[in-house]
mmCIF file of C-alpha atoms in Angstrom:
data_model
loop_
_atom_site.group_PDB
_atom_site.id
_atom_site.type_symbol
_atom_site.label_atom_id
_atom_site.label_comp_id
_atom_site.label_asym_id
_atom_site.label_seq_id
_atom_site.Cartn_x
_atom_site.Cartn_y
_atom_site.Cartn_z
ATOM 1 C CA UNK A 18 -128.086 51.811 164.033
ATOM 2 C CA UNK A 19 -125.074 53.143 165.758
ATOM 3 C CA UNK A 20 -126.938 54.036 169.075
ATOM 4 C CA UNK A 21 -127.850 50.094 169.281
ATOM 5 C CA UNK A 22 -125.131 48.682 168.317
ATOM 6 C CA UNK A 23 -123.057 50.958 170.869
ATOM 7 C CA UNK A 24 -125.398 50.190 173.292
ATOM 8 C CA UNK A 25 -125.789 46.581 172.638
ATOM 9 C CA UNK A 26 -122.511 45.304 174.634
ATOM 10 C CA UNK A 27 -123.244 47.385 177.638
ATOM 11 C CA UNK A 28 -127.156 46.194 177.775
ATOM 12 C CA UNK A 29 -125.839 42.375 177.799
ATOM 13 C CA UNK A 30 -122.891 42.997 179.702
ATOM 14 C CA UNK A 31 -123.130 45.821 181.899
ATOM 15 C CA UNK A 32 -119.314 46.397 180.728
ATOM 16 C CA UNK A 33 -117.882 49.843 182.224
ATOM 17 C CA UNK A 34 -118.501 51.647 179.423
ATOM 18 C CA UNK A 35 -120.025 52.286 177.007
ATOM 19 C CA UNK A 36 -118.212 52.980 173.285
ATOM 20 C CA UNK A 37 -119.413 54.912 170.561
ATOM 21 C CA UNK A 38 -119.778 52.823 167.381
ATOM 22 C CA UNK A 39 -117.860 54.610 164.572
ATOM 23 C CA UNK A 40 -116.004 53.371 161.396
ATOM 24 C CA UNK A 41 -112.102 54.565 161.522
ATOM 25 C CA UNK A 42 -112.574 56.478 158.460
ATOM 26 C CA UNK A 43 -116.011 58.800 159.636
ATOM 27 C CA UNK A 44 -113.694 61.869 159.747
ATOM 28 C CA UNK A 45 -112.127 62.037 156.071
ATOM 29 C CA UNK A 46 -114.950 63.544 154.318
ATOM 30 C CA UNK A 47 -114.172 66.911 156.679
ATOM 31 C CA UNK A 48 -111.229 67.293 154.396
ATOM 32 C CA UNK A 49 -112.732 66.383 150.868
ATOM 33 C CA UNK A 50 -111.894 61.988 151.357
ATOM 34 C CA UNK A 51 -114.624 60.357 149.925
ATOM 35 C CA UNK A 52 -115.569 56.396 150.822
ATOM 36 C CA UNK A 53 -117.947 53.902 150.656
ATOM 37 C CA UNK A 54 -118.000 50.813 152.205
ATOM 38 C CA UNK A 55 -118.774 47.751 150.466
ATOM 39 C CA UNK A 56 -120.506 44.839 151.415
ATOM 40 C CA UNK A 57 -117.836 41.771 151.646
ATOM 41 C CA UNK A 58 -115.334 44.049 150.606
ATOM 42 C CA UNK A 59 -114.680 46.962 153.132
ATOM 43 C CA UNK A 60 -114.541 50.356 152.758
ATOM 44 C CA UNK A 61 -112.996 51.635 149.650
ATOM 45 C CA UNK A 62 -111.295 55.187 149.614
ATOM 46 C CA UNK A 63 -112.246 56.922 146.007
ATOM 47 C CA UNK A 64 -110.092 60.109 146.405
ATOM 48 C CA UNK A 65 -106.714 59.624 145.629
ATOM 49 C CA UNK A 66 -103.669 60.768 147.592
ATOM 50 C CA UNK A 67 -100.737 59.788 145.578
ATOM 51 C CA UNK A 68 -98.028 63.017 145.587
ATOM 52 C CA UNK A 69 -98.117 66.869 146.962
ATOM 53 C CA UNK A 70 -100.405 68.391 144.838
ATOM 54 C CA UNK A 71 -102.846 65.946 146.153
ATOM 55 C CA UNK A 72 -102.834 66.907 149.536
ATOM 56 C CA UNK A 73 -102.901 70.629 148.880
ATOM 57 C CA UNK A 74 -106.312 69.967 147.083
ATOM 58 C CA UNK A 75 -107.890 68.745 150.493
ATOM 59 C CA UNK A 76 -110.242 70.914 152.595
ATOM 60 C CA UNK A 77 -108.209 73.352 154.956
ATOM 61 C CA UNK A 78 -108.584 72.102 158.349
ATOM 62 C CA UNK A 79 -109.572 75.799 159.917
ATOM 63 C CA UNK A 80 -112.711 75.828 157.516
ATOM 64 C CA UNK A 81 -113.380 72.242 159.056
ATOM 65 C CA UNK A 82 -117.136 71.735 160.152
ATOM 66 C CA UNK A 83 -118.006 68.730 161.856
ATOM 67 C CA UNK A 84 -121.731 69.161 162.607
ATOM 68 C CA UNK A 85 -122.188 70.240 158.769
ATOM 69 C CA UNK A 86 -120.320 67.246 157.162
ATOM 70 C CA UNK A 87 -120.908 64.574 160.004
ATOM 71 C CA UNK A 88 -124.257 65.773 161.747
ATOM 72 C CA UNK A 89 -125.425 62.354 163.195
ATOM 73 C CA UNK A 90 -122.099 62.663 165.515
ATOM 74 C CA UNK A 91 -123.847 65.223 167.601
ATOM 75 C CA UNK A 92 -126.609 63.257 167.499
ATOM 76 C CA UNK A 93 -125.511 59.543 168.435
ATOM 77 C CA UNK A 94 -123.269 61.096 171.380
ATOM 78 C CA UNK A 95 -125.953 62.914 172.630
ATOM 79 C CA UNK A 96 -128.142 60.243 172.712
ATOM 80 C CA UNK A 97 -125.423 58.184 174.235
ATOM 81 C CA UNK A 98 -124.521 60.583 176.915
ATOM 82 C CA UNK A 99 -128.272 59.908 178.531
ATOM 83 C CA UNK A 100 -128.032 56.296 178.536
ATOM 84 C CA UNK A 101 -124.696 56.515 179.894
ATOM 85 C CA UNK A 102 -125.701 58.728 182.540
ATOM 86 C CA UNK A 103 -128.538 56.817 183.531
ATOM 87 C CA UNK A 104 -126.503 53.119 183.433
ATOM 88 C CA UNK A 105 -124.432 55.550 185.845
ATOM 89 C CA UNK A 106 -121.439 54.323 183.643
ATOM 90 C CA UNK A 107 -119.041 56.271 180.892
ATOM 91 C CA UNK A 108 -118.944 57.441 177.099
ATOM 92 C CA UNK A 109 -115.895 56.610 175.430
ATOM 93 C CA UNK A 110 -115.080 58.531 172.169
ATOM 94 C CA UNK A 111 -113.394 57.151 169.484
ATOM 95 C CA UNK A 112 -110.845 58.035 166.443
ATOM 96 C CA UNK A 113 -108.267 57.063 164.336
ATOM 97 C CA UNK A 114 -104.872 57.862 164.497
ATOM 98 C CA UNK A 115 -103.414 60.341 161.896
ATOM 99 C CA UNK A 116 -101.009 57.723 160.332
ATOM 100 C CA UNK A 117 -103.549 54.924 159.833
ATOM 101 C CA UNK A 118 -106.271 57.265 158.492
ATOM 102 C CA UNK A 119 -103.039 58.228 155.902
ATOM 103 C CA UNK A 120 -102.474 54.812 154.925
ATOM 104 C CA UNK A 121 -106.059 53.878 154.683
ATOM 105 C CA UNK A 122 -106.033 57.074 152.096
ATOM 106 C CA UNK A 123 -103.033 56.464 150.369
ATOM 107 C CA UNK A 124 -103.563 52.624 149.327
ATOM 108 C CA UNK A 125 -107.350 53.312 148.547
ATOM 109 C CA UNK A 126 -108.456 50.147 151.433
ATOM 110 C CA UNK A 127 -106.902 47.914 153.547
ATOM 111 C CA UNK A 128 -103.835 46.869 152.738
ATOM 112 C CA UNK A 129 -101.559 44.140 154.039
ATOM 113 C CA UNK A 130 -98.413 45.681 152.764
ATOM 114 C CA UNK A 131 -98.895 49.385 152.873
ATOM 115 C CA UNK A 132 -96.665 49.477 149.758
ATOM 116 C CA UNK A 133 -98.438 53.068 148.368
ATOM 117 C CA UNK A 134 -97.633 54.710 151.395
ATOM 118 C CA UNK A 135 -94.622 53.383 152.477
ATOM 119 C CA UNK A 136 -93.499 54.638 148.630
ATOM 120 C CA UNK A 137 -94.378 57.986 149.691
ATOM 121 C CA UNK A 138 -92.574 57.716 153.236
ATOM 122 C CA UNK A 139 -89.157 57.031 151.368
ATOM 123 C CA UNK A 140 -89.739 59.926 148.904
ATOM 124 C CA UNK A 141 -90.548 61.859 151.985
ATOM 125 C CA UNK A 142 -87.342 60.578 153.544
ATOM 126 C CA UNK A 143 -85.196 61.220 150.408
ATOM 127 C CA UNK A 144 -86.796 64.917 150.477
ATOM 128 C CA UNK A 145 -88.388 64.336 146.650
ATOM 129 C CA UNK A 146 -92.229 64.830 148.037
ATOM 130 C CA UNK A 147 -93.262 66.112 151.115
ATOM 131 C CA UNK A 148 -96.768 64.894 150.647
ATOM 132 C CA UNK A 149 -96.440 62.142 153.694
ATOM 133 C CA UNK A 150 -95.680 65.335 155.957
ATOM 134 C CA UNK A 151 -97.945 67.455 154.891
ATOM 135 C CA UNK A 152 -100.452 64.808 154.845
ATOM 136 C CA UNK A 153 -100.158 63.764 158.280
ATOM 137 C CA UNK A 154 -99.793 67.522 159.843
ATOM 138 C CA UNK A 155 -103.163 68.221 158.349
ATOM 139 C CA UNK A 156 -104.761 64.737 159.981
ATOM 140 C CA UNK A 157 -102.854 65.228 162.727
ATOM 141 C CA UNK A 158 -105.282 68.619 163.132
ATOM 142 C CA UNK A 159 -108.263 67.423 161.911
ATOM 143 C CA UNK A 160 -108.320 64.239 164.262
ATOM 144 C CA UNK A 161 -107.407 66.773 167.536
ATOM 145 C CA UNK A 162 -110.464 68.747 166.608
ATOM 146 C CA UNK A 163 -112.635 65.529 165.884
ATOM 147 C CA UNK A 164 -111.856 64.255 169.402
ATOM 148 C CA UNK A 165 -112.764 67.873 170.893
ATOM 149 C CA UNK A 166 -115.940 68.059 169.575
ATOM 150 C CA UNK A 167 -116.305 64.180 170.113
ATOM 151 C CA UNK A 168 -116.148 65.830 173.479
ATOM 152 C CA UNK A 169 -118.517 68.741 173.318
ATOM 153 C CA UNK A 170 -121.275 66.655 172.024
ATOM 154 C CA UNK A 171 -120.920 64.017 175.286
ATOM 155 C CA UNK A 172 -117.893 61.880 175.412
ATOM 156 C CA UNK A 173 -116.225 61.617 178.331
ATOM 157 C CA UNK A 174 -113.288 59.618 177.152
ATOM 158 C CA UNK A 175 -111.187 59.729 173.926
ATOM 159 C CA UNK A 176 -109.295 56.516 172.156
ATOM 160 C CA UNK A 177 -107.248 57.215 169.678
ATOM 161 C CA UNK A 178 -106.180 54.048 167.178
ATOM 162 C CA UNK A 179 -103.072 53.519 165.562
ATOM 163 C CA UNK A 180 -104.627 50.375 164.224
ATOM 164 C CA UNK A 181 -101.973 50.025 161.439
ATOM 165 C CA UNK A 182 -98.887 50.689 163.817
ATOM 166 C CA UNK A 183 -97.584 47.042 162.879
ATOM 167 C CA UNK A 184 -96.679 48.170 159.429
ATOM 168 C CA UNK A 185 -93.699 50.462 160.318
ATOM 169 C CA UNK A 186 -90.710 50.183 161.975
ATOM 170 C CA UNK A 187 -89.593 51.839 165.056
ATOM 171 C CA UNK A 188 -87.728 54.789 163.137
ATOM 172 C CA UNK A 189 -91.200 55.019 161.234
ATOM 173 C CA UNK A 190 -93.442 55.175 163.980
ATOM 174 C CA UNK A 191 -91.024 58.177 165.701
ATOM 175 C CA UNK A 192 -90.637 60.129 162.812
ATOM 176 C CA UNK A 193 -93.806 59.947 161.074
ATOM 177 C CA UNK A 194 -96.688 58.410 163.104
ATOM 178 C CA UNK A 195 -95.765 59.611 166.512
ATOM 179 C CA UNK A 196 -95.734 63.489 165.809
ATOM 180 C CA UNK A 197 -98.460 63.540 164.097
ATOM 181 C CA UNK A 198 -100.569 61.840 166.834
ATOM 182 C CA UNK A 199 -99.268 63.363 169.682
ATOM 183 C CA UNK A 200 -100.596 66.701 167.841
ATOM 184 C CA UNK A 201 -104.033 65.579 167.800
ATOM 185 C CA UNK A 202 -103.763 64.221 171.310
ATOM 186 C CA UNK A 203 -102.245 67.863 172.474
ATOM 187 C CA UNK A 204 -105.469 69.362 171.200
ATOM 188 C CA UNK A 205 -107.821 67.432 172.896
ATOM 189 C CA UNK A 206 -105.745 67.737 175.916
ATOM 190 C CA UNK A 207 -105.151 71.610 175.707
ATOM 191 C CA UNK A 208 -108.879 72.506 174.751
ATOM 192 C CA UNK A 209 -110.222 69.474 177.585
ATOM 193 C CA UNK A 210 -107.372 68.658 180.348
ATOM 194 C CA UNK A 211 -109.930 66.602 182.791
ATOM 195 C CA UNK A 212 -110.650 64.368 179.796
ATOM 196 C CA UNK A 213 -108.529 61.295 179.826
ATOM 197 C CA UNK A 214 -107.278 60.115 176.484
ATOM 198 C CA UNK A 215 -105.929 56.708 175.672
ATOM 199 C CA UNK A 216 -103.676 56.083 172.574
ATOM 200 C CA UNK A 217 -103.107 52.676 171.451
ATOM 201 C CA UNK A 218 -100.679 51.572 168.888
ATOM 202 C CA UNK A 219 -102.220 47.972 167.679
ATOM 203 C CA UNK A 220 -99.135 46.115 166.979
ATOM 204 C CA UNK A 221 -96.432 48.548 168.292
ATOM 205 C CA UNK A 222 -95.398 46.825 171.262
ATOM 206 C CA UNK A 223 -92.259 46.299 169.523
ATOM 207 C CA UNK A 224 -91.430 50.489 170.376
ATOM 208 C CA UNK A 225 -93.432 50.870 173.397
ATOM 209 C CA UNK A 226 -90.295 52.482 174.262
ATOM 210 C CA UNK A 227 -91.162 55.104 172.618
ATOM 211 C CA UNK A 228 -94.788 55.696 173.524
ATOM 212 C CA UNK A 229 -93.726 56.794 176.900
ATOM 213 C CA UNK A 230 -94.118 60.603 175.833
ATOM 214 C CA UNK A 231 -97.230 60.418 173.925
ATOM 215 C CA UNK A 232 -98.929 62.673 176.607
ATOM 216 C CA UNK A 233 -102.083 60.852 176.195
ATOM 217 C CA UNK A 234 -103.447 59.822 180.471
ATOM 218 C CA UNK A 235 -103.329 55.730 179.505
ATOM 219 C CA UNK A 236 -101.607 53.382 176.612
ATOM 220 C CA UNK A 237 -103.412 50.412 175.648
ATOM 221 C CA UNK A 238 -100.951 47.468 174.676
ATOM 222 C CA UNK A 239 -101.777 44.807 172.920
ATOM 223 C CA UNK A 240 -101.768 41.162 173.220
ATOM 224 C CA UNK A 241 -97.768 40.323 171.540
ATOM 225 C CA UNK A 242 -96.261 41.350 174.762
ATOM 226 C CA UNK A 243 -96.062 40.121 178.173
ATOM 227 C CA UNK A 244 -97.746 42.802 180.341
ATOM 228 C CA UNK A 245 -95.225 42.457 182.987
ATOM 229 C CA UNK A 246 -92.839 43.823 180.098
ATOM 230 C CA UNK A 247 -94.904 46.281 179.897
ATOM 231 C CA UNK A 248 -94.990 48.032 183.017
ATOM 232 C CA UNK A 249 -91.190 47.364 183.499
ATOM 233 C CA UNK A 250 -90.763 49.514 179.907
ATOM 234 C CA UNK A 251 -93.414 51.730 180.256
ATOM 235 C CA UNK A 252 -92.578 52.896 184.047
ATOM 236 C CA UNK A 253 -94.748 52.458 187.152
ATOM 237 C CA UNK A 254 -96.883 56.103 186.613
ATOM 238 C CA UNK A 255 -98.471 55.404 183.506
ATOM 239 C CA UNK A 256 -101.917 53.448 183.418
ATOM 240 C CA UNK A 257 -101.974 50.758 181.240
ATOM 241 C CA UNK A 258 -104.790 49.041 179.544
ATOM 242 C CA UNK A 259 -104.879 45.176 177.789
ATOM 243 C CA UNK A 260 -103.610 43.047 177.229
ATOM 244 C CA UNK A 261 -105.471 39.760 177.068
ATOM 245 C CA UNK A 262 -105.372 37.900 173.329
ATOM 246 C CA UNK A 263 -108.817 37.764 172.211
ATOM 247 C CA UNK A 264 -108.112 34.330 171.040
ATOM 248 C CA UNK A 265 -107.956 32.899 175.372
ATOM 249 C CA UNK A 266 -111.950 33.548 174.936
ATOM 250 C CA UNK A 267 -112.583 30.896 172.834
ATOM 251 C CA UNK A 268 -110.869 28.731 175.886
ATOM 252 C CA UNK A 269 -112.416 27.246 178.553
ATOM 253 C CA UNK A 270 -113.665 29.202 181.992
ATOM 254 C CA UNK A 271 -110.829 27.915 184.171
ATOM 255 C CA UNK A 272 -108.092 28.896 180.593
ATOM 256 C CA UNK A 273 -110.195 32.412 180.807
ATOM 257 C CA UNK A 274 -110.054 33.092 184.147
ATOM 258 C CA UNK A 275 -106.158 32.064 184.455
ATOM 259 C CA UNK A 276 -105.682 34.317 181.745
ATOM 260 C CA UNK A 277 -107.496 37.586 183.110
ATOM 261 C CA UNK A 278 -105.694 36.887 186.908
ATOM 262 C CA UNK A 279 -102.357 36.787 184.945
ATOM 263 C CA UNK A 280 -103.074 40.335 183.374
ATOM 264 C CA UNK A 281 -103.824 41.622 186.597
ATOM 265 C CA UNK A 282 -101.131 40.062 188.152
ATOM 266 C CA UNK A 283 -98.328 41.818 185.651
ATOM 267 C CA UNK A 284 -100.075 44.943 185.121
ATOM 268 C CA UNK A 285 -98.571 46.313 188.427
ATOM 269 C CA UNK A 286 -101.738 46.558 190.986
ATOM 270 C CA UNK A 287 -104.748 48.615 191.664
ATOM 271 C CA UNK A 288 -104.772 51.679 189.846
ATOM 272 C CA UNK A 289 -102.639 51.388 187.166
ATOM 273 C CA UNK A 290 -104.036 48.863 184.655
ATOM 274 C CA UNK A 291 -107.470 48.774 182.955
ATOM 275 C CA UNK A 292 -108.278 45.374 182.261
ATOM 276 C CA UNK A 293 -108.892 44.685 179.032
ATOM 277 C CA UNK A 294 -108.395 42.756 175.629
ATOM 278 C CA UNK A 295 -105.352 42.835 173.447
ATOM 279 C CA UNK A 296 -107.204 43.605 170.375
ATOM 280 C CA UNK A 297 -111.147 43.848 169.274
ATOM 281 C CA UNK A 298 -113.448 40.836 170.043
ATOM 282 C CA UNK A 299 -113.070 38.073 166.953
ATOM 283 C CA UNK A 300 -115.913 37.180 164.872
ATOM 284 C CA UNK A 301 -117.293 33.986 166.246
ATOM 285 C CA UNK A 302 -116.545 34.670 170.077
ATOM 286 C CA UNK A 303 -118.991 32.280 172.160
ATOM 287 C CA UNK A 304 -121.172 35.260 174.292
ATOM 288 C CA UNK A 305 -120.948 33.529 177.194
#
């Protein structure tokens, strides 16, 4: 089912790529996370991270096999990589960011509030339990080596998601989130430097500021900011993707079209800007 639906978009659409189709939360069960996803509910997380000790009963990362515990990986990549290569278009990889794939953990689903984990960032702050630390260096290590062998088994591209980057504040996001991504991003880039990796912070436009150092090849941004903003905080060098709100595409053609000359317009010309869409596609997008 992955295969299709991955392929599905690029089959109608003959889009420039072509994305793997992977739930945010496929990696946690390297490290002992167990999950299920419900139907009308969502996934729910059954293995509780709530202190120190927690975390030190996870997997270690070194002993960390990917095609044991997640063996269809290898598989839907490699089937990907030969429709890919015969659309004579690209693989894109995908994974979470170590922060979100902590929250999702720590509050048990989705959350609106992140209250759990944000508990556990001020006793990290006050020094009372390191288990926010520790929790993140070991995702930070895990996700690095997900994307590299995302990359072995066919992808040509890696995005990594900070999907829940709206739920902490600047100082947050630099002394907790940050780190631990650019880690993983440092580890797909030392093990595979001709593989361009995109990081994208889904509500962090607020501290783009400080995504200028990530040392991923491309930031995606998302919809909250004008993309002329942007480039002017960002700098001229780095590639940009977005940043059109999903919501112009229920619009008419001539509201579309305004919209996606605008984005181009701001992004800063040829070569630096990817076009793209602020966020995912919403649920009830007309196809055409």
């Amino acid at each position: 089912m992955a295969i299709e639906l991955s392929l599905q978009c690029h089959r109608a659409y003959k889009m420039d790529g072509i994305i793997m189709f992977s739930d945010i939360l496929t990696p946690l069960p390297t490290l002992g996370i167990e999950f299920d996803v419900i139907r009308g509910t969502g996934p729910l997380i059954s293995t509780e991270i709530s202190c120190l000790a927690d975390v030190e009963k996870l997997n270690k990362v070194e002993d960390v096999d990917f095609d044991e515990t997640l063996p269809f990986i290898r598989e839907i990549l490699g089937t990907l990589s030969k429709e890919a290569e015969d659309a004579n278009t690209s693989l894109i990889g995908f994974v979470g960011a170590p922060f979100t794939l902590a929250a999702y953990t720590i509050e048990g689903k989705s959350s609106k509030a992140c209250l759990e984990t944000k508990k556990l960032l001020m006793a990290d702050e006050r020094g009372d339990d390191k288990a926010l630390s520790l929790f993140l260096d070991k995702l930070g290590e895990m996700i690095g080596l997900y994307g590299c062998h995302q990359i072995e088994c066919g992808a040509q591209i890696i995005q990594v998601f900070e999907s829940w980057a709206h739920q902490l504040t600047p100082q947050q996001f630099e002394r907790y989130a940050k780190p631990a991504s650019q880690r993983a991003i440092a580890i797909m880039k030392e093990k595979h430097p001709t593989v361009p990796v995109i990081y994208f912070a889904n509500g962090g436009s607020s501290y783009l500021e400080l995504q200028r150092d990530m040392g991923c090849d491309m930031i995606a941004v998302d919809w909250s900011v004008d993309l002329a903003k942007a480039r002017e905080i960002l700098g001229p060098e780095i590639p940009i993707s977005g940043n059109i709100d999903p919501t112009v595409l229920f619009g008419s053609k001539e509201q579309i079209e305004a919209a996606v000359r605008e984005c181009i317009d701001n992004a800063g010309g040829p070569g630096k800007h990817l076009l793209n869409l602020g966020h995912g596609v919403m649920q009830g997008t007309p196809e055409e």
